[in-house]
Coordinates of C-alpha atoms in Angstrom, one line a residue:
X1 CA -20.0 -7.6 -12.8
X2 CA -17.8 -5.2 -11.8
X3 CA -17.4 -2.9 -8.0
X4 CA -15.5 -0.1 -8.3
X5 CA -14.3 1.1 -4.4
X6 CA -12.7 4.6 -3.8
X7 CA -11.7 7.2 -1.5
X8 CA -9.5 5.2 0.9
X9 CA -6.4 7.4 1.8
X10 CA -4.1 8.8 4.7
X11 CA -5.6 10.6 7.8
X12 CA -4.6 11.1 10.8
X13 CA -6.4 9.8 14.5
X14 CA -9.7 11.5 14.6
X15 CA -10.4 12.6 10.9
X16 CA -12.4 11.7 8.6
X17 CA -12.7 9.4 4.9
X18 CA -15.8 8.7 2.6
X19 CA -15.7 5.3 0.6
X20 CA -17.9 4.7 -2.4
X21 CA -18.6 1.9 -4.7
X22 CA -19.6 2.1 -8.1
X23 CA -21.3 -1.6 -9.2
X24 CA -22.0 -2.2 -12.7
X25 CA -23.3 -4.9 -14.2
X26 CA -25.9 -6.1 -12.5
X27 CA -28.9 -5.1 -11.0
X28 CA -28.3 -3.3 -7.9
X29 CA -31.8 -3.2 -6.3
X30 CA -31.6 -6.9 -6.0
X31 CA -28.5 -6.9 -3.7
X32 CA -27.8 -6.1 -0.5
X33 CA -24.7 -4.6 -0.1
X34 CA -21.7 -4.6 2.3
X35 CA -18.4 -3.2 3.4
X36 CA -15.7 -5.6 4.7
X37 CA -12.0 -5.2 5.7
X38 CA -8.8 -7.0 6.1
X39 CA -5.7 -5.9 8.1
X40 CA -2.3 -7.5 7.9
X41 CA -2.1 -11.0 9.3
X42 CA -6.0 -10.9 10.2
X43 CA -8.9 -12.5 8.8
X44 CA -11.4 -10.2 6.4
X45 CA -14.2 -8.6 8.7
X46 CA -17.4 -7.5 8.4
X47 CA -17.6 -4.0 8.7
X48 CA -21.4 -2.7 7.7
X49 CA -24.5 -3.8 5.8
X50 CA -27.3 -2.0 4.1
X51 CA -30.6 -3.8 2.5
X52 CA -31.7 -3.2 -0.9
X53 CA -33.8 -0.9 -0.3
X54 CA -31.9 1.0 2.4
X55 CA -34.3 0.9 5.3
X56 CA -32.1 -1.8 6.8
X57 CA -28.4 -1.5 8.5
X58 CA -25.7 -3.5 10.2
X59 CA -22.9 -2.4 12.0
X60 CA -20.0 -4.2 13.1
X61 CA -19.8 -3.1 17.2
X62 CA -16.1 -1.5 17.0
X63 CA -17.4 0.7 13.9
X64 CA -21.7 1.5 15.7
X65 CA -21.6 5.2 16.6
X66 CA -18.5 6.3 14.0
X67 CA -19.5 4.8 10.7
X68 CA -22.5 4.9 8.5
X69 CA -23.3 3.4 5.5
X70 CA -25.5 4.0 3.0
X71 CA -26.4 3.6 -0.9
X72 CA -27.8 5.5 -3.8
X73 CA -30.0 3.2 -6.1
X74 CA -30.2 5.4 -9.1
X75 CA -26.6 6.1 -9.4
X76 CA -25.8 2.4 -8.4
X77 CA -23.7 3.3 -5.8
X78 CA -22.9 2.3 -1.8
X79 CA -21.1 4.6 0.9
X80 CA -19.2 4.4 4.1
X81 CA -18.9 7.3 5.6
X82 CA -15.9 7.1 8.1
X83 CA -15.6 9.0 11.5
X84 CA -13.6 9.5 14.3
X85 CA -11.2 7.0 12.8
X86 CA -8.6 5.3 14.9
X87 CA -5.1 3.5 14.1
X88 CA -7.1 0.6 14.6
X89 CA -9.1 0.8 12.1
X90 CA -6.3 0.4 9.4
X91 CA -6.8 -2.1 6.7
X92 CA -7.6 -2.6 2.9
X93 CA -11.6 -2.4 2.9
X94 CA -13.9 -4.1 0.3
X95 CA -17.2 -3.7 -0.8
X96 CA -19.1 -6.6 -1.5
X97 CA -22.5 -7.6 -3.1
X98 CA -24.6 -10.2 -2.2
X99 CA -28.1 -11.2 -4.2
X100 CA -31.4 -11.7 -2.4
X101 CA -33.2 -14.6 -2.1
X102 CA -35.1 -17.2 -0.4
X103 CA -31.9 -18.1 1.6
X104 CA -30.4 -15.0 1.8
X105 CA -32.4 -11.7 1.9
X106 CA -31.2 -10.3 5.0
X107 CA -28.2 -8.7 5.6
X108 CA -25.1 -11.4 6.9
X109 CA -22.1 -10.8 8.1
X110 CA -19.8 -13.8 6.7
X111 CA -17.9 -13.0 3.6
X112 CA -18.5 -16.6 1.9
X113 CA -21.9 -15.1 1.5
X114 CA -21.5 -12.2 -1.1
X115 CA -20.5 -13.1 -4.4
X116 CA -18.8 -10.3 -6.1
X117 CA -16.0 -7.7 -4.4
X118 CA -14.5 -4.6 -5.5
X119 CA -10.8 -4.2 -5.7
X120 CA -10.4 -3.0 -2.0
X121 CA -9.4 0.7 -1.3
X122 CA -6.2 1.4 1.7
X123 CA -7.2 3.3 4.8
X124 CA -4.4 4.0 7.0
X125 CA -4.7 6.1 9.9
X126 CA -2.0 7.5 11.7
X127 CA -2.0 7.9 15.8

């Protein structure tokens, strides 16, 4: 299983950056997928969720109203659109897959949960 995460870069206060992640090797449908991230000296945070299918979502509060996730079943792929981003929002972020079942088949927001992660992609915004 591999997830490929990409578009992370250098913007200033206020602009703009698109994530994707590219998961292979397994079956995608069957996962709900999130996006995570970690900034120096903190713990990793959940950042947004989206069901299998799509219909469902999750957003972290500091992220609801600037960020939007979403995912692309026939090209295997997830999103995070990023807004209106802010200094604060800084860090390495991760995408992360986690496989329904009768435990888990709703989107959660603790890492220990999903069981594969991409590589993580830098966002750094500048004030």
């Amino acid at each position: 299983v591999q997830l490929q995460a990409s578009g992370g870069g250098l913007v200033e206060a206020g602009g703009s950056l698109r994530l994707s992640c590219v998961a292979s090797g397994l079956f995608f449908r069957s996962y709900i997928m999130g996006w995570f991230r970690q900034a120096p000296g903190k713990e990793r945070e959940f950042v947004a969720g989206v069901s299998s299918s799509g219909g469902s979502i999750n957003y972290a509060d500091s992220v609801k109203g600037r960020f939007t996730i979403s995912r692309d079943n026939a090209k295997n792929t997830v999103y995070l659109q990023m807004n209106s981003l802010k200094p604060g929002d800084t860090a390495i972020y991760y995408c992360a897959a986690n496989r329904i079942s009768s435990v888990y088949y709703t989107i959660n927001d603790k890492p220990e949960i999903y069981e594969f992660w991409g590589q993580g992609t830098q966002v750094t915004v500048s004030s």
